[in-house]
Coordinates of C-alpha atoms and ligand atoms in Angstrom, one line a residue:
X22 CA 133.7 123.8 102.0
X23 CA 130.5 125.4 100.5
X24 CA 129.1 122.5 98.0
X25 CA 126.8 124.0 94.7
X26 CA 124.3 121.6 94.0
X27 CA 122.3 121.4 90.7
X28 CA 119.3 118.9 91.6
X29 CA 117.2 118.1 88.7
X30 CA 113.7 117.1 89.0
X31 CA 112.3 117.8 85.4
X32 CA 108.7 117.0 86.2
X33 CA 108.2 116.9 89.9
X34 CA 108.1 120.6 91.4
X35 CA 108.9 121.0 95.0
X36 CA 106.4 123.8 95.0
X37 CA 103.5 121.1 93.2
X38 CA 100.2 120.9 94.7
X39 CA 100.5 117.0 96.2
X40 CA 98.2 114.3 95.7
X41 CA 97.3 115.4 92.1
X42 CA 98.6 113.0 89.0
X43 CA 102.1 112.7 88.6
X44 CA 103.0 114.9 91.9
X45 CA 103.8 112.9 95.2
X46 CA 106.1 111.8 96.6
X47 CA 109.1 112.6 94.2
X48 CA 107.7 115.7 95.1
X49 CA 108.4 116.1 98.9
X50 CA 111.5 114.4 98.7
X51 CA 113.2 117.0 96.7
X52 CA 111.7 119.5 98.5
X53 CA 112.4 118.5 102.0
X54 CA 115.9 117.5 100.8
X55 CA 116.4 120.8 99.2
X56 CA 115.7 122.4 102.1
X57 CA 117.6 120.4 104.3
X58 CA 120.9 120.9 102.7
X59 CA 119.9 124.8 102.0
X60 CA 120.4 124.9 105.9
X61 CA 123.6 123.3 106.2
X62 CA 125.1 125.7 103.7
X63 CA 124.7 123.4 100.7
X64 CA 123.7 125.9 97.9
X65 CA 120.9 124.1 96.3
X66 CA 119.1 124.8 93.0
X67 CA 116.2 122.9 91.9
X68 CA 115.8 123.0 88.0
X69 CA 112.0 122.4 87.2
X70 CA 109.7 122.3 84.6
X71 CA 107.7 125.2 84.6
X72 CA 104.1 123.6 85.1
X73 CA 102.2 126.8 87.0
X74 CA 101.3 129.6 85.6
X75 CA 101.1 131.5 88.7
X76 CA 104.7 130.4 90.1
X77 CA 107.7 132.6 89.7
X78 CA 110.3 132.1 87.5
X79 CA 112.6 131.6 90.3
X80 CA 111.4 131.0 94.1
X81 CA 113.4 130.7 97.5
X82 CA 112.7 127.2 99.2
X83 CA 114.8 128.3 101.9
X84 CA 117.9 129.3 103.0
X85 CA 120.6 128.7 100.5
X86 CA 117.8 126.6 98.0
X87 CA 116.1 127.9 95.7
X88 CA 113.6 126.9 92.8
X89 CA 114.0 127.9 88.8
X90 CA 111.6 127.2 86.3
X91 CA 113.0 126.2 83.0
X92 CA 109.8 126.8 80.5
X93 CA 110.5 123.9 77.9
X94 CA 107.2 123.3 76.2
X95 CA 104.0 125.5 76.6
X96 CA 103.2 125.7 80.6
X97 CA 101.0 123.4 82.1
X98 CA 100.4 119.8 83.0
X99 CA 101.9 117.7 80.6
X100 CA 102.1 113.8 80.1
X101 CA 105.2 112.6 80.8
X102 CA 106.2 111.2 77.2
X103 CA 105.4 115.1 76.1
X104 CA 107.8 116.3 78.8
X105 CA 110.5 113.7 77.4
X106 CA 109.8 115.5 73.8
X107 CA 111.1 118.7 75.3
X108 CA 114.3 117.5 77.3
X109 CA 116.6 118.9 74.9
X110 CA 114.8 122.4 75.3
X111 CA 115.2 121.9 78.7
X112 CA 118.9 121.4 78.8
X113 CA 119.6 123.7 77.1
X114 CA 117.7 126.4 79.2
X115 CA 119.3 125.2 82.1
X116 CA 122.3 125.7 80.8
X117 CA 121.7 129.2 79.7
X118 CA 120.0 130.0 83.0
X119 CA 123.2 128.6 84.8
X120 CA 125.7 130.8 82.7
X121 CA 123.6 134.1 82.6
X122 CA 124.4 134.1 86.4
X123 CA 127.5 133.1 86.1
X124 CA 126.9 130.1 88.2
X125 CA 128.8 127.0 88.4
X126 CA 127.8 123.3 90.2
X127 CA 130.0 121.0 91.8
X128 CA 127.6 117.9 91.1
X129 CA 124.0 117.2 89.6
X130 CA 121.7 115.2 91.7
X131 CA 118.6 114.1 89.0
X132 CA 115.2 112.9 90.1
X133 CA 113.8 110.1 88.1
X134 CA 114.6 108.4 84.6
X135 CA 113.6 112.3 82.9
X136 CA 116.3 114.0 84.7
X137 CA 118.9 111.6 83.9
X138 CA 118.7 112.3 80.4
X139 CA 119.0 115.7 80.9
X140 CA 121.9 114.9 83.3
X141 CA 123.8 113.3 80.9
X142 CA 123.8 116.3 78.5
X143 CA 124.9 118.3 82.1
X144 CA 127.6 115.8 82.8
X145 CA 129.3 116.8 79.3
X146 CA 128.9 120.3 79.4
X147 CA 130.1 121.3 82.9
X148 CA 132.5 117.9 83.4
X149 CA 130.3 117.3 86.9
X150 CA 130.1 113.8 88.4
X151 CA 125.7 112.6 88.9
X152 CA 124.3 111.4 92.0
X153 CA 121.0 109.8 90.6
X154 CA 117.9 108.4 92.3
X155 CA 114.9 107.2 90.5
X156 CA 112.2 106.8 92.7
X157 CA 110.9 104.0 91.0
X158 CA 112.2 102.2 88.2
X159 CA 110.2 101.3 84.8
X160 CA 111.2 97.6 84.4
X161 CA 109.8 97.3 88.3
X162 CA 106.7 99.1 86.9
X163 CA 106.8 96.4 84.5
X164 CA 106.8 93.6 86.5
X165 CA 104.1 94.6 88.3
X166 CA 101.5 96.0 85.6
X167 CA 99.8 94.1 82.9
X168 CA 99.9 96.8 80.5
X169 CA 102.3 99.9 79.9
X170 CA 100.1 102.7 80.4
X171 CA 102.3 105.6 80.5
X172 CA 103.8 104.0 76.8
X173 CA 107.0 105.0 78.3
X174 CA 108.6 101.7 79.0
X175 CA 111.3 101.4 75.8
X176 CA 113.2 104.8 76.1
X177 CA 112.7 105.0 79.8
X178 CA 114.7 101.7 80.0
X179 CA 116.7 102.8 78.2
X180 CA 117.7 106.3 79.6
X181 CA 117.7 104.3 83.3
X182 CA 120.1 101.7 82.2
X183 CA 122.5 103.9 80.8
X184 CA 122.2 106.5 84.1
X185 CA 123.0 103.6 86.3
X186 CA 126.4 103.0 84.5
X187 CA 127.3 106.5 83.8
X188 CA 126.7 107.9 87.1
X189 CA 129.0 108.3 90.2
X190 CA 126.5 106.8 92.5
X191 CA 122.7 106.0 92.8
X192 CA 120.4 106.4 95.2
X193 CA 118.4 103.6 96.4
X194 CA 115.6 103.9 98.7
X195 CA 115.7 100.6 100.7
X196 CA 118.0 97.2 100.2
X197 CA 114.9 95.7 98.3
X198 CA 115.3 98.7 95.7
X199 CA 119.4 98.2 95.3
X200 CA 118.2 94.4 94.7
X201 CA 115.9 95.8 91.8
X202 CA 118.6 97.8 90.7
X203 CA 121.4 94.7 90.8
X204 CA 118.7 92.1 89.4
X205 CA 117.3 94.3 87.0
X206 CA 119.4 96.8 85.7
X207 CA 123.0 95.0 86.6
X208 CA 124.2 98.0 88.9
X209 CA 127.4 97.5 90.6
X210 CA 126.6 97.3 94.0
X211 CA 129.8 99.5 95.4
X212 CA 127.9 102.8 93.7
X213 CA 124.7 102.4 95.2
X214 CA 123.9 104.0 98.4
X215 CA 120.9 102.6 100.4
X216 CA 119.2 105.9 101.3
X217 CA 115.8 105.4 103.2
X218 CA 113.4 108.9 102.9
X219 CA 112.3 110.6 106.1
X220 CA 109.2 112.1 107.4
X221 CA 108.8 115.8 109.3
X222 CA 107.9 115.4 112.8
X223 CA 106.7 118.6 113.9
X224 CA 104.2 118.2 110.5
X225 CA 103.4 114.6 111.0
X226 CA 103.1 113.8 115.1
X227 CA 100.2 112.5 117.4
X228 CA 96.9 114.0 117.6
X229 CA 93.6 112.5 120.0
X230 CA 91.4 111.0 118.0
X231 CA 88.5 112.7 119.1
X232 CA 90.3 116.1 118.2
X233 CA 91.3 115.7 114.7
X234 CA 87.8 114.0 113.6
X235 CA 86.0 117.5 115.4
X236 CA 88.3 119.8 113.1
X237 CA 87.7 117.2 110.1
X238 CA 83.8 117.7 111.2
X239 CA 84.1 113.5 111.1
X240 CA 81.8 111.5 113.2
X241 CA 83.2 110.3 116.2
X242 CA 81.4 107.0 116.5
X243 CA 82.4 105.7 113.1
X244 CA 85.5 103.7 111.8
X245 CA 87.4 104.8 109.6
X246 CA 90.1 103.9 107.2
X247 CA 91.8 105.9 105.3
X248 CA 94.0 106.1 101.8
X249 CA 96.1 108.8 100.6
X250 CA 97.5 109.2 97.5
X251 CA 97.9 109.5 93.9
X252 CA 94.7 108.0 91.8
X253 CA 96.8 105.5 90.0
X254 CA 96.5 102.1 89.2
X255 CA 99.6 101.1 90.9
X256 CA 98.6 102.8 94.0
X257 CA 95.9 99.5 94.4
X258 CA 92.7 101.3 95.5
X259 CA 90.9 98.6 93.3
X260 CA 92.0 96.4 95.3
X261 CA 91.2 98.1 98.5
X262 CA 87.4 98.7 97.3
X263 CA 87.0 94.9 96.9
X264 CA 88.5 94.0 100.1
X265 CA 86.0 96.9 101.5
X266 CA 83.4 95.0 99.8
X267 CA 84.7 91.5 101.2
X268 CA 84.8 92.9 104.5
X269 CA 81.1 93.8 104.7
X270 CA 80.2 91.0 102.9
X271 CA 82.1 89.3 105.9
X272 CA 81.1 91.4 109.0
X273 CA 77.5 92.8 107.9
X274 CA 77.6 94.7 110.6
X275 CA 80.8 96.6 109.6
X276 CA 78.5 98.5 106.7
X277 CA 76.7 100.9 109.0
X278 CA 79.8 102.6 110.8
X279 CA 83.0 101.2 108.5
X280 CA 84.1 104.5 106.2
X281 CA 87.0 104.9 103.6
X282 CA 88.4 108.4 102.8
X283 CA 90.2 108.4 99.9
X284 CA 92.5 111.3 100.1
X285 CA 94.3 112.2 96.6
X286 CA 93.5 113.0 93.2
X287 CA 91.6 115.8 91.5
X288 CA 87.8 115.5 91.4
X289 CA 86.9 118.1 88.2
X290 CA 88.0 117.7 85.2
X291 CA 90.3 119.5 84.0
X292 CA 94.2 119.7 83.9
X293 CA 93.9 116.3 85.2
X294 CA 91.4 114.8 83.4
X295 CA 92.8 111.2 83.0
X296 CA 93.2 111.3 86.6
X297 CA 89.6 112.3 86.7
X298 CA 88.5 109.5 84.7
X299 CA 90.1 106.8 86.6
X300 CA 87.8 108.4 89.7
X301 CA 85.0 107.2 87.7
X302 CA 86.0 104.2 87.4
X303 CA 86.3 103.3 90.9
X304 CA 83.1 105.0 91.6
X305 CA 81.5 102.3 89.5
X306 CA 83.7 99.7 91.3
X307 CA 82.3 101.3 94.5
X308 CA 78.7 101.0 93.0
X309 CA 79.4 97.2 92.0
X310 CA 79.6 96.2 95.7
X311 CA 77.5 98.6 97.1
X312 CA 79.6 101.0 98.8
X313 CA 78.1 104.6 98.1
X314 CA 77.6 105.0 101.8
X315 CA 80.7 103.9 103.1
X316 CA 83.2 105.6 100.6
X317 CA 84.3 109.3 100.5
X318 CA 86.3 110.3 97.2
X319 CA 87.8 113.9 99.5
X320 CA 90.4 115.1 96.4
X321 CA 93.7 115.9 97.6
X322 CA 94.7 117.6 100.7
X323 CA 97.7 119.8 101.3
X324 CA 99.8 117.9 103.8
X325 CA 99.0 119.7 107.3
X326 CA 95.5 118.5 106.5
X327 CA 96.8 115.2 105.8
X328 CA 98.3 115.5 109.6
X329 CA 94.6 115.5 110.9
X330 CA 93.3 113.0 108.4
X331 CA 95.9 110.0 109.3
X332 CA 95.2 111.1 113.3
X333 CA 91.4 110.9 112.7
X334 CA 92.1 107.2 110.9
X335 CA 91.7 103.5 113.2
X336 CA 94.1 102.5 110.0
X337 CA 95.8 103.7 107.1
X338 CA 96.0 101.4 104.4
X339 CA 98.9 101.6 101.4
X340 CA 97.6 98.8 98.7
X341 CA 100.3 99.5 96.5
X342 CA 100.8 97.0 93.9
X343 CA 104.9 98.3 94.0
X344 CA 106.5 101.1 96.0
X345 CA 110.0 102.2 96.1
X346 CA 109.4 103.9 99.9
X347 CA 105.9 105.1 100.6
X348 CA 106.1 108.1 102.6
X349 CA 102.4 107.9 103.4
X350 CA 102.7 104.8 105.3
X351 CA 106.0 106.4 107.2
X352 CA 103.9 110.3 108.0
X353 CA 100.9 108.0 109.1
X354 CA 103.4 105.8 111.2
X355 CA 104.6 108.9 112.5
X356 CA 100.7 109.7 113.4
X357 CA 100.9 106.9 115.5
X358 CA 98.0 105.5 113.3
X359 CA 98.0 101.2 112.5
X360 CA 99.1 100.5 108.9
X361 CA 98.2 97.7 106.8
X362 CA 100.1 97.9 103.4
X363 CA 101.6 95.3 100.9
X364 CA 104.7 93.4 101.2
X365 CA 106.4 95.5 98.6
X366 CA 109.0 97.7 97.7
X367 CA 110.4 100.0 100.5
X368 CA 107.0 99.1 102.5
X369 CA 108.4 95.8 103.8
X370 CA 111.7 97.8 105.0
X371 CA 109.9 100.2 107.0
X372 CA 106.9 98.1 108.4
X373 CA 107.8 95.5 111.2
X374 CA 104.7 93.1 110.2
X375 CA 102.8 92.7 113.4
X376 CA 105.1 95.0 115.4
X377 CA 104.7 98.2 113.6
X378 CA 101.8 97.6 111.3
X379 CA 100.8 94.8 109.0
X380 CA 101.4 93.4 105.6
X381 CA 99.5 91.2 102.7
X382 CA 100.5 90.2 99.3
X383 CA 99.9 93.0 96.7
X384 CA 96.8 92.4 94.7
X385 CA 95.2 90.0 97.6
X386 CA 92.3 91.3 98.7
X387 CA 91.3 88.4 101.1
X388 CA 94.2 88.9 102.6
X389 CA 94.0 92.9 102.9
X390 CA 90.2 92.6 104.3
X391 CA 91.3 90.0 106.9
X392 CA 93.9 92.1 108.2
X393 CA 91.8 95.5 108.0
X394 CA 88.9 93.4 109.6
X395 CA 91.5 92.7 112.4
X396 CA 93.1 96.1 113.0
X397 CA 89.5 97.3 113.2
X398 CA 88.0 94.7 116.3
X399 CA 91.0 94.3 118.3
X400 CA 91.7 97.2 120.1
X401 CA 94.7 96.0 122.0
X402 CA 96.3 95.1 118.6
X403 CA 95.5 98.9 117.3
X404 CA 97.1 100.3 119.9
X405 CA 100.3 97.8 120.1
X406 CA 100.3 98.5 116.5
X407 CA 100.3 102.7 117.0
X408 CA 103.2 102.5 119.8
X409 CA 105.3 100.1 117.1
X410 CA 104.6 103.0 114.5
X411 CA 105.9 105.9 116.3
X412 CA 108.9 104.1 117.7
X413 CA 110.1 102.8 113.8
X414 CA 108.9 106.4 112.5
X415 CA 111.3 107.9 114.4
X416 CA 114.1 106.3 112.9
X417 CA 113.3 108.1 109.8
X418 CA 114.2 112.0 109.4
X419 CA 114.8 114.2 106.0
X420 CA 118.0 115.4 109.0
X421 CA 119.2 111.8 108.8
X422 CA 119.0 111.9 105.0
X423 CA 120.3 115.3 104.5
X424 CA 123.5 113.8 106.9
X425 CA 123.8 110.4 104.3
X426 CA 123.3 112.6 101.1
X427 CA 126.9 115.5 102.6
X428 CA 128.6 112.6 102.7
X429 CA 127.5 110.9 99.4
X430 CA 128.2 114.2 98.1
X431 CA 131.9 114.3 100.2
X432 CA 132.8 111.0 98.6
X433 CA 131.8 111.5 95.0
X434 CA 133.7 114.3 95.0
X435 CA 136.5 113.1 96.7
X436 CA 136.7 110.2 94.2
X437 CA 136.6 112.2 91.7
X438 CA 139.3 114.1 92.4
X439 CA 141.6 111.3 92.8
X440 CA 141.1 110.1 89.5
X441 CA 141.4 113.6 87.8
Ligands
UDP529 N1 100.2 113.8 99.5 C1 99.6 115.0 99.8 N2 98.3 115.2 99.6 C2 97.5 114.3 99.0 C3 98.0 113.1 98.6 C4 99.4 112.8 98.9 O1 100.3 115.8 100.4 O2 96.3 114.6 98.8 C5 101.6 113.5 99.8 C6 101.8 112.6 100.9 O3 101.8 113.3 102.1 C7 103.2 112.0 100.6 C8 103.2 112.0 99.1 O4 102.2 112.9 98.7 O5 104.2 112.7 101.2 C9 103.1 110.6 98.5 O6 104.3 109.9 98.6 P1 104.4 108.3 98.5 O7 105.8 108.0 98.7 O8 103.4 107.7 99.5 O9 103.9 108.0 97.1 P2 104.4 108.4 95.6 O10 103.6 109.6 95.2 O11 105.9 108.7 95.8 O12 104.1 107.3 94.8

């Protein structure tokens, strides 16, 4: 039977430019979800804030998924609190926009502690059960940082605590995520559904070495590590420039052919000018220990770049202080490229330490320079570490989450009309 999906995703376009501040992951998961159902006849519609200028009003993801803007709010980049202003604009558009086609859902699926509020509003109006996942959760957030820089923490608490009792079913990530949820937010168990994300395989795959570093225009000799992401505090890349500093300080000889790319982030000012600013400040970080010469800020890359960048890497290293997933270390598993990220988060799910890449403590930059300091002299280990990677990475395909999600669907719905 043909399914009508109304995902929600107030602030994370699957049509985003990646990399840049607040569009990742979120990002890719809706779109290659989207996408996937679209092709198993799952009508999907993405409801998005309208953030681009240039994008249509209403854009085909693919077969049977579209995107639909919802202007709430002047366009453009907004900070997330100033998006949470405008939800009520939102919901209501969307729910114009839904009737002036004459369109009806059989379930909202919201992104994220912003679409849940607007979820609720959608699970009054059109008396449709919510499958919510959150990607990552505030009071995790606040666990983990010393200060609550987004100023979002209260409401967002708030809104998350009241869309993991009202809706049908959550999504978690990995088991350490439904453990947040239990621990932290008091979910019952029964309704969460332990969901890992995927990677693409014909995007993300094995490339020589020596190939991807010629199309990058990288030297072959060097060594290079490489991070990829969003420029944000939580992401750790403090704490990978001091280990880099460590390192050298360590094995002097590492400073002459040891490189870090740092893939992510805008580098002009502009739309993302706090983004910008927190560049600076680990340029000066990278001009406290001395390494201008051995650290690239690149801005971000669209992902079939990113391909030749994780191929061209001896390691990729996710610092992450918390992660829900982390796709980047799963698409550079996928490259077949050693991984050295934190025991955090969905990291620890997906990385076999010693067997499929390795993990430190967040935050310990001893710990991260010894283990990049290994992955980068012992060959052997690099390449027992590469084989481990593709192996776990293809247990991990958006196919295999579109299949869990149908039947997440299949039983929400089927519960709910037993109790109708
Ligand atoms: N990404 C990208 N270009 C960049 C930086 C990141 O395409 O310059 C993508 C990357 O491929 C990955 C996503 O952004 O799919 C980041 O996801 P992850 O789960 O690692 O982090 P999140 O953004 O969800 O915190």
């Amino acid at each position: 039977m043909t399914r009508r999906i109304a995902m929600v995703s107030v602030h994370a376009c699957p049509l985003a430019k990646l990399g840049g501040r607040d569009s990742g992951g979120m990002n890719v998961y809706v779109r290659e979800l989207a996408r996937d159902l679209g092709t198993r006849g799952v009508e999907v519609d993405v409801f998005t804030r309208w953030r681009e200028k240039d994008d249509p009003r209403i854009q085909q993801l693919g077969p049977n998924a579209r995107v639909i803007h919802i202007q709430s709010g002047p366009i453009g980049y907004w900070p997330k609190m100033e998006v949470y202003e405008h939800l009520d604009e939102f919901t209501d558009k969307l729910i114009e926009h839904a009737a002036s086609e004459e369109k009806s859902y059989d379930l909202v699926h919201a992104h994220y502690w912003l679409s849940a509020k607007v979820a609720r509003s959608l699970e009054q109006t059109w008396n449709v059960p919510v499958v919510q996942m959150f990607h990552t959760l505030g009071l995790v957030k606040r666990e983990v940082m010393d200060e609550d820089i987004d100023g979002e923490s209260d409401i967002r608490i708030e809104i998350e605590r009241e869309a993991v009792k009202k809706s049908a079913a959550v999504v978690a990530a990995s088991e350490i995520e439904l453990g947040e949820l239990r621990r932290l937010y008091r979910a019952d168990a029964s309704r969460v559904a332990v969901i890992p994300c995927g990677v693409d395989p014909t995007l993300f795959h094995p490339v020589r070495q020596v190939d991807a570093r010629e199309k990058l225009g990288r030297d072959q000799c060097e060594r290079l590590i490489l991070f990829v992401g969003r420029i944000e505090q939580i992401k750790g890349i403090d704490v990978l420039l001091r280990a880099l500093g460590l390192l050298f300080q360590r094995h002097p000889d590492m400073r002459s052919d040891v490189c870090l790319l740092v893939v992510g982030g805008a580098l002009d000012p502009g739309d993302d000018a706090p983004e910008t600013e927190k560049i600076l400040e680990l340029r000066r970080l990278v001009h406290e220990h001395r390494l201008e010469s051995n650290v690239s800020f690149v801005g971000s890359r669209g992902q079939e770049d990113l391909a030749l960048y994780y191929a061209a890497a001896d390691l990729c290293a996710v610092p992450s202080l918390t992660e829900s997933f982390g796709l980047v270390a799963l698409e550079a598993m996928a490259c077949g490229t050693p991984v050295v990220g934190t025991r955090v988060g969905g990291l620890q799910t997906i990385i076999e330490n010693g067997r499929s890449g390795l993990l430190v403590p967040a935050g310990d930059y001893q710990a991260l320079a010894d283990a990049m300091a290994e992955v980068l002299t012992d060959a052997r280990l690099r390449m027992h570490l590469a084989h481990g990677a593709r192996d776990r990475a293809e247990h991990f395909t958006w196919r295999r989450v579109g299949d869990r999600i149908v039947d997440l669907y299949d039983r929400v719905l089927d519960e709910r009309k037993v109790n109708v």
